[in-house]
Short mmCIF file of C-alpha atoms in Angstrom, two decimals:
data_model
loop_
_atom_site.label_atom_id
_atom_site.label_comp_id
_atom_site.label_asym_id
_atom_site.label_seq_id
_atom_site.Cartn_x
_atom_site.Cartn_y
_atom_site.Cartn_z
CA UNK A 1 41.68 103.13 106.97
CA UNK A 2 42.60 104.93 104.00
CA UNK A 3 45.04 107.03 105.60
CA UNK A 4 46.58 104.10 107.14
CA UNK A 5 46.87 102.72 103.63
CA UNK A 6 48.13 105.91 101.91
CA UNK A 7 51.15 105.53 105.02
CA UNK A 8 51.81 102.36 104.26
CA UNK A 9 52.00 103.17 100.22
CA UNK A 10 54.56 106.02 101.42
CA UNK A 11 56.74 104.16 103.16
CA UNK A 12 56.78 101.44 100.82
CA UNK A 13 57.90 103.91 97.91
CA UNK A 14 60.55 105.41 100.40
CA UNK A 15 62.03 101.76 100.85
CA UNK A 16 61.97 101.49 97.09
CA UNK A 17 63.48 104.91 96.15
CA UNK A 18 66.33 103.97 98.70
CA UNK A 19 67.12 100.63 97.79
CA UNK A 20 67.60 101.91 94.11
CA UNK A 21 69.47 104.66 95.80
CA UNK A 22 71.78 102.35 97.73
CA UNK A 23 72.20 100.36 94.74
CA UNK A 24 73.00 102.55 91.91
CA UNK A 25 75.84 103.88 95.13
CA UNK A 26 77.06 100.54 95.29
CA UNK A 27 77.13 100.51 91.38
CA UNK A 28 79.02 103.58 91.15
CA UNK A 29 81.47 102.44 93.16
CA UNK A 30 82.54 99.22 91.58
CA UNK A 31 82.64 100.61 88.74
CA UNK A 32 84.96 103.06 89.68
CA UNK A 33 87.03 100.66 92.00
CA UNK A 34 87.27 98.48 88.14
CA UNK A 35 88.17 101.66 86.42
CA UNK A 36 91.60 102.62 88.86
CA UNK A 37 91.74 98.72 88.53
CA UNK A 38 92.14 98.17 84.92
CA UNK A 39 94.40 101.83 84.62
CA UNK A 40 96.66 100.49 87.60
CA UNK A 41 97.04 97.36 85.06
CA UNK A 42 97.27 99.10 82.07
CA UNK A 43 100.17 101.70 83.65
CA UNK A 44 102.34 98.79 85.10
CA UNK A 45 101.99 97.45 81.41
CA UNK A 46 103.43 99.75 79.77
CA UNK A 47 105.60 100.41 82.33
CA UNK A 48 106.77 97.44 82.25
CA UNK A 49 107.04 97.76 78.20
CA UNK A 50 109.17 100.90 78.24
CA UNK A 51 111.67 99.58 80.48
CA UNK A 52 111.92 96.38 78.40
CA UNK A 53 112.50 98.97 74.88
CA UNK A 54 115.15 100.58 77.06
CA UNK A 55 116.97 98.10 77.34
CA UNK A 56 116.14 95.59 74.46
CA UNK A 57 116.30 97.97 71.67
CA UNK A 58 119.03 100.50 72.01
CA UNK A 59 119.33 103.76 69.47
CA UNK A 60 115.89 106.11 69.25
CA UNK A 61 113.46 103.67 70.38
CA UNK A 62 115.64 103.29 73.35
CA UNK A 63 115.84 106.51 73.79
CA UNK A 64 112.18 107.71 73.34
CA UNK A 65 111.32 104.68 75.96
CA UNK A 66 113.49 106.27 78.34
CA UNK A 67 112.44 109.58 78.16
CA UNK A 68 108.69 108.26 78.26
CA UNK A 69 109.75 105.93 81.38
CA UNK A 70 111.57 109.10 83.04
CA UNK A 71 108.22 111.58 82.82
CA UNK A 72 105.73 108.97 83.64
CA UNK A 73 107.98 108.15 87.32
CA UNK A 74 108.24 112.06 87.70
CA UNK A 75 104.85 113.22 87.31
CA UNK A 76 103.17 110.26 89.14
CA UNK A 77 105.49 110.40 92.14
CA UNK A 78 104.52 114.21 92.22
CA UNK A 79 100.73 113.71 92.04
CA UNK A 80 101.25 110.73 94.92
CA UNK A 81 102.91 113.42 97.06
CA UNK A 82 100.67 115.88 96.73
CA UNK A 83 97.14 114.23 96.85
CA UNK A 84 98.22 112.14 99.97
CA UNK A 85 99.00 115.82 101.76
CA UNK A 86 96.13 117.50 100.79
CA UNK A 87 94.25 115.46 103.15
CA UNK A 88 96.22 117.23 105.95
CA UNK A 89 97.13 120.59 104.48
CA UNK A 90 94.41 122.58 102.76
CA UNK A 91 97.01 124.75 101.57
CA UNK A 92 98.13 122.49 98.98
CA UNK A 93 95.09 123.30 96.54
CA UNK A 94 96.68 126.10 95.32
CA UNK A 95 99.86 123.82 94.32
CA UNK A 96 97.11 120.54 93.07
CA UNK A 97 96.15 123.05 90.24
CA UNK A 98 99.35 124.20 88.97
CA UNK A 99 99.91 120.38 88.99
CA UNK A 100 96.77 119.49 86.97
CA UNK A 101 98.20 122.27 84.36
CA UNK A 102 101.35 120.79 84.23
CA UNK A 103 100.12 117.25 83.54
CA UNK A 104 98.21 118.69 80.37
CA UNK A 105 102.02 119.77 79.43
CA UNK A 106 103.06 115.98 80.30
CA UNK A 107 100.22 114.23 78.29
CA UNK A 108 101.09 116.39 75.49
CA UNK A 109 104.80 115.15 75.40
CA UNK A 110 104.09 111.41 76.66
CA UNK A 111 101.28 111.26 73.03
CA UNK A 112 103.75 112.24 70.91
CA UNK A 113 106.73 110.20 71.92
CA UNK A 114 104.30 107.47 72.06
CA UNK A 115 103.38 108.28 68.09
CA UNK A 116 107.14 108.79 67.36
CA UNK A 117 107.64 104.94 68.35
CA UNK A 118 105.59 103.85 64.99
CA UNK A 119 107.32 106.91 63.20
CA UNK A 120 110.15 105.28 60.45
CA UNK A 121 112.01 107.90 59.87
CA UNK A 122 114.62 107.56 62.46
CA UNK A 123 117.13 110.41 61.12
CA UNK A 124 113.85 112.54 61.90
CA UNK A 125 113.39 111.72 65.25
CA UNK A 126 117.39 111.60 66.07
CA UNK A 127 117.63 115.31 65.31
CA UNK A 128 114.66 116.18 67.53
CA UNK A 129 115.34 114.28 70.52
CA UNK A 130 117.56 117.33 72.07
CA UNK A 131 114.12 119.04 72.07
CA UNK A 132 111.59 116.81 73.31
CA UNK A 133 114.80 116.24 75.83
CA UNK A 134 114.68 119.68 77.05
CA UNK A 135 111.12 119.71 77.41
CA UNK A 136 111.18 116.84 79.27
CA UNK A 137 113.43 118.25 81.63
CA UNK A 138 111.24 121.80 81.93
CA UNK A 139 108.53 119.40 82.73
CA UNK A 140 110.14 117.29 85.29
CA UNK A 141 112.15 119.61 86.91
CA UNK A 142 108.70 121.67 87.63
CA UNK A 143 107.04 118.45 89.05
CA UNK A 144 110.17 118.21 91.25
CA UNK A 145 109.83 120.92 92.25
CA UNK A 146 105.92 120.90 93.92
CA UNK A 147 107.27 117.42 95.09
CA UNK A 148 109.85 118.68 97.63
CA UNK A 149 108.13 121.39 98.09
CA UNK A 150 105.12 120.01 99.64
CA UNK A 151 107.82 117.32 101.67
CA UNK A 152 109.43 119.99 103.28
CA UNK A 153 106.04 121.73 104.23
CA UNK A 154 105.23 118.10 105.74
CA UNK A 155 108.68 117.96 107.67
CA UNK A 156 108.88 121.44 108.61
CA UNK A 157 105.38 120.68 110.26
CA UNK A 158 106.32 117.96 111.25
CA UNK A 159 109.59 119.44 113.22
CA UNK A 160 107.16 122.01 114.72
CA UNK A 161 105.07 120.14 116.16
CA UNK A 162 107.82 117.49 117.30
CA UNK A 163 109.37 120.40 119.29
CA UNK A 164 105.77 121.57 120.86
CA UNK A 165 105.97 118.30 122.53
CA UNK A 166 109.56 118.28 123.59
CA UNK A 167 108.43 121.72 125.17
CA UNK A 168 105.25 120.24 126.94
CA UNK A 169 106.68 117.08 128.27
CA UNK A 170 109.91 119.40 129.69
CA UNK A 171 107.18 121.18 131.59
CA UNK A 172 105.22 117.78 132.72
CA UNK A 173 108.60 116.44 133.70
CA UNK A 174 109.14 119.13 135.74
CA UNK A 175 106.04 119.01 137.33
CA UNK A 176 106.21 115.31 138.25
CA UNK A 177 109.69 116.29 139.84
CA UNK A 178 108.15 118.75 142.24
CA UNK A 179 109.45 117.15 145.44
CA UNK A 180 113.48 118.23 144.07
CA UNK A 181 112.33 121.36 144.84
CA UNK A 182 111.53 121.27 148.64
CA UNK A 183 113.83 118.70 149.59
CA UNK A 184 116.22 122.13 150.31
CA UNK A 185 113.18 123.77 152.07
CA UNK A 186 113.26 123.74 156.28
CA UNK A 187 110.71 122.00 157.58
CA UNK A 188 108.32 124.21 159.48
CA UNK A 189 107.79 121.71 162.48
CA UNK A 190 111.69 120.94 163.41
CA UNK A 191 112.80 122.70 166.37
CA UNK A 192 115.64 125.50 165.97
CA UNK A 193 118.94 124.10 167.30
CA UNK A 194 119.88 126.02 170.47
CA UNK A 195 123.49 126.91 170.14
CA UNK A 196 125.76 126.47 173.33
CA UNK A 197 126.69 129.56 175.44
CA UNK A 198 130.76 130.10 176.10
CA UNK A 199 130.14 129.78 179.66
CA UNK A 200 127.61 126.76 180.01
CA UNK A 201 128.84 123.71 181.32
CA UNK A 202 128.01 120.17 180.44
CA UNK A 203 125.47 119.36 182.85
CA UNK A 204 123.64 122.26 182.34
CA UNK A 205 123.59 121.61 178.68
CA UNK A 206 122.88 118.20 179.47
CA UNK A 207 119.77 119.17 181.32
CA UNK A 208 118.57 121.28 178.79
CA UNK A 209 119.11 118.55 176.60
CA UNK A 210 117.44 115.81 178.21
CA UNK A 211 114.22 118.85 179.78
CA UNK A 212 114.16 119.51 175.49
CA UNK A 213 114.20 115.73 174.08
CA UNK A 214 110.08 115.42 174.16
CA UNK A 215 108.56 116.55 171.10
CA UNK A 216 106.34 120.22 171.12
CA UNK A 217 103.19 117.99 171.35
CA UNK A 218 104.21 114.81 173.17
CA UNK A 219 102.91 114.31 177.11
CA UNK A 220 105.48 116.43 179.69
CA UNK A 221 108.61 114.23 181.45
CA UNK A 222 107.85 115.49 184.91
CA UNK A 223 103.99 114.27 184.16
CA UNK A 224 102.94 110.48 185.79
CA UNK A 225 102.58 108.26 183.20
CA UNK A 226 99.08 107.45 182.31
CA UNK A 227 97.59 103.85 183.39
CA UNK A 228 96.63 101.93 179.87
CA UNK A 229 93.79 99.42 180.35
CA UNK A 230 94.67 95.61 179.54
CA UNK A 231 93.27 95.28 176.27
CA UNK A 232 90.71 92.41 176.06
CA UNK A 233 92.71 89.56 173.88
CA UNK A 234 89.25 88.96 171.92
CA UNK A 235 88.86 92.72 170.68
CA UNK A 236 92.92 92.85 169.38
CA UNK A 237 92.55 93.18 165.72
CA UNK A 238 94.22 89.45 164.34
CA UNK A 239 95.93 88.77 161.09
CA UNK A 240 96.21 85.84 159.02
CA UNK A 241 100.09 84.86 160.45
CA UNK A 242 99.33 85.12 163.88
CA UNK A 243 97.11 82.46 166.01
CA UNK A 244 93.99 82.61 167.53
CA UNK A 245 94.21 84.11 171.37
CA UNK A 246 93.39 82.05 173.88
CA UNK A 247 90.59 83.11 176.00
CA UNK A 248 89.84 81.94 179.78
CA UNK A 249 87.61 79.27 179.06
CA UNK A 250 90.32 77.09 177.20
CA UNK A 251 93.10 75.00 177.93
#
C-alpha cells in the first residue's frame, strides 16, 4: 500500500514539474514572439520617420535621415539573406560572424547620426558628413558584399543541381524510348527471303511459293484437315451484345 502511494506521489510531482515546464515554454515564447513584435513596430517607425525627414526637411537633417535610411535597408537586407540560407548551407557560419562584427560597425554609425539629429550646430555636422559618408559606404559596400555572395552560392547550387536533373531525366527518357532502338533489329522468327535463281521459271517459283506460304509451326498443306467438334451453343462463352442461344427445347 505504501508503495502504491509513494507511485502515485511520483507521478503526481512528474505531472506537476511538467506542466510548469510546458508553461514557463509557452511563456518564453510569447514573450519572445511580443519582443520581434514590438521591434518589427518600432523599426517600421522609424523607418517610416527617416523617410518622412528626407524628404520634409531638406539640408543636414535630410541628409543624416538618408544616410541612416540607406544603412538600416543595407544591413537588414544582408542579415535577411544570410539567416534564411543558413538553414540550407552550413557553410554560411563562417560569413554570419563576420556579419555580426560588421553590425557592431553599423550600430556604432546608426547612434551617432541618430545623436547628431538633436545636435544644433549645423556648420558642425555639414563639414563631417563627407566622413560619416564614407563610412557609410565602407559599411554598406561590405554588407553587399556577403549579400551577393551568399545569392550566388544559392544560384550556383541551384544551377547544379538543376543540371543533375536535366542529366537524369535525359537518361530516363531514354530508357522509356527503348523500343526506337529495336525497331531496326531483324526479327529472329521471320523467314529469310529465298532469292530467285537465273534459270527458275515461274511455276517452279510459284510452287515453292505456295509449298513455303505455311508458317514454321502451322499444320502441313499436304496434311487432311482435322475434324472440329460442333461446339455445344450452351458452353460458347456470351457477351452482353449478343443474344441468348437457342437451345433444342425452344421455339
Amino acid at each position: 500500500m505504501e508503495a502504491a502511494v509513494a507511485v502515485f506521489g511520483l507521478l503526481f510531482v512528474l505531472f506537476v514539474l511538467a506542466g510548469v515546464f510546458v508553461t514557463v515554454k509557452a511563456v518564453k515564447a510569447a514573450k519572445a514572439g511580443v519582443d520581434r513584435t514590438v521591434a518589427q513596430a518600432r523599426r517600421t517607425v522609424e523607418d517610416t520617420t527617416l523617410r518622412a525627414r528626407q524628404f520634409a526637411q531638406p539640408g543636414v537633417v535630410g541628409e543624416l535621415a538618408q544616410l541612416r535610411l540607406s544603412l538600416r535597408t543595407s544591413m537588414r537586407a544582408t542579415q535577411e539573406a544570410l539567416h534564411s540560407g543558413s538553414s540550407e548551407d552550413a557553410s554560411l557560419s563562417e560569413a554570419i560572424g563576420l556579419f555580426e562584427r560588421l553590425s557592431v560597425h553599423g550600430h556604432e554609425l546608426d547612434d551617432e547620426l541618430k545623436r547628431l539629429e538633436r545636435e544644433p550646430d549645423r556648420a558642425t555636422i555639414a563639414a563631417r558628413l563627407p566622413e560619416f559618408r564614407e563610412r557609410l559606404e565602407r559599411i554598406t559596400h561590405s554588407a553587399e558584399s556577403l549579400r551577393w555572395a551568399a545569392r550566388d552560392r544559392a544560384r550556383k547550387f541551384a544551377d547544379d543541381d538543376l543540371a543533375s536533373l536535366s542529366d537524369q531525366i535525359d537518361v530516363e527518357s531514354g530508357a522509356l524510348r527503348h523500343w526506337t532502338r529495336a525497331e531496326g533489329a531483324e526479327d529472329p522468327l521471320r523467314e529469310p527471303v529465298q532469292e530467285r535463281r537465273p534459270g527458275q521459271g515461274q511455276g517452279q517459283g510459284a510452287g515453292q511459293t505456295s509449298a513455303g506460304s505455311g508458317n514454321s509451326w502451322g499444320p502441313d498443306s499436304e496434311d487432311p484437315p482435322a475434324i472440329t467438334a460442333a461446339q455445344d451453343p450452351r458452353t460458347q462463352p456470351s457477351y452482353p451484345w449478343q443474344k441468348a442461344p437457342r437451345t433444342e427445347g425452344t421455339t
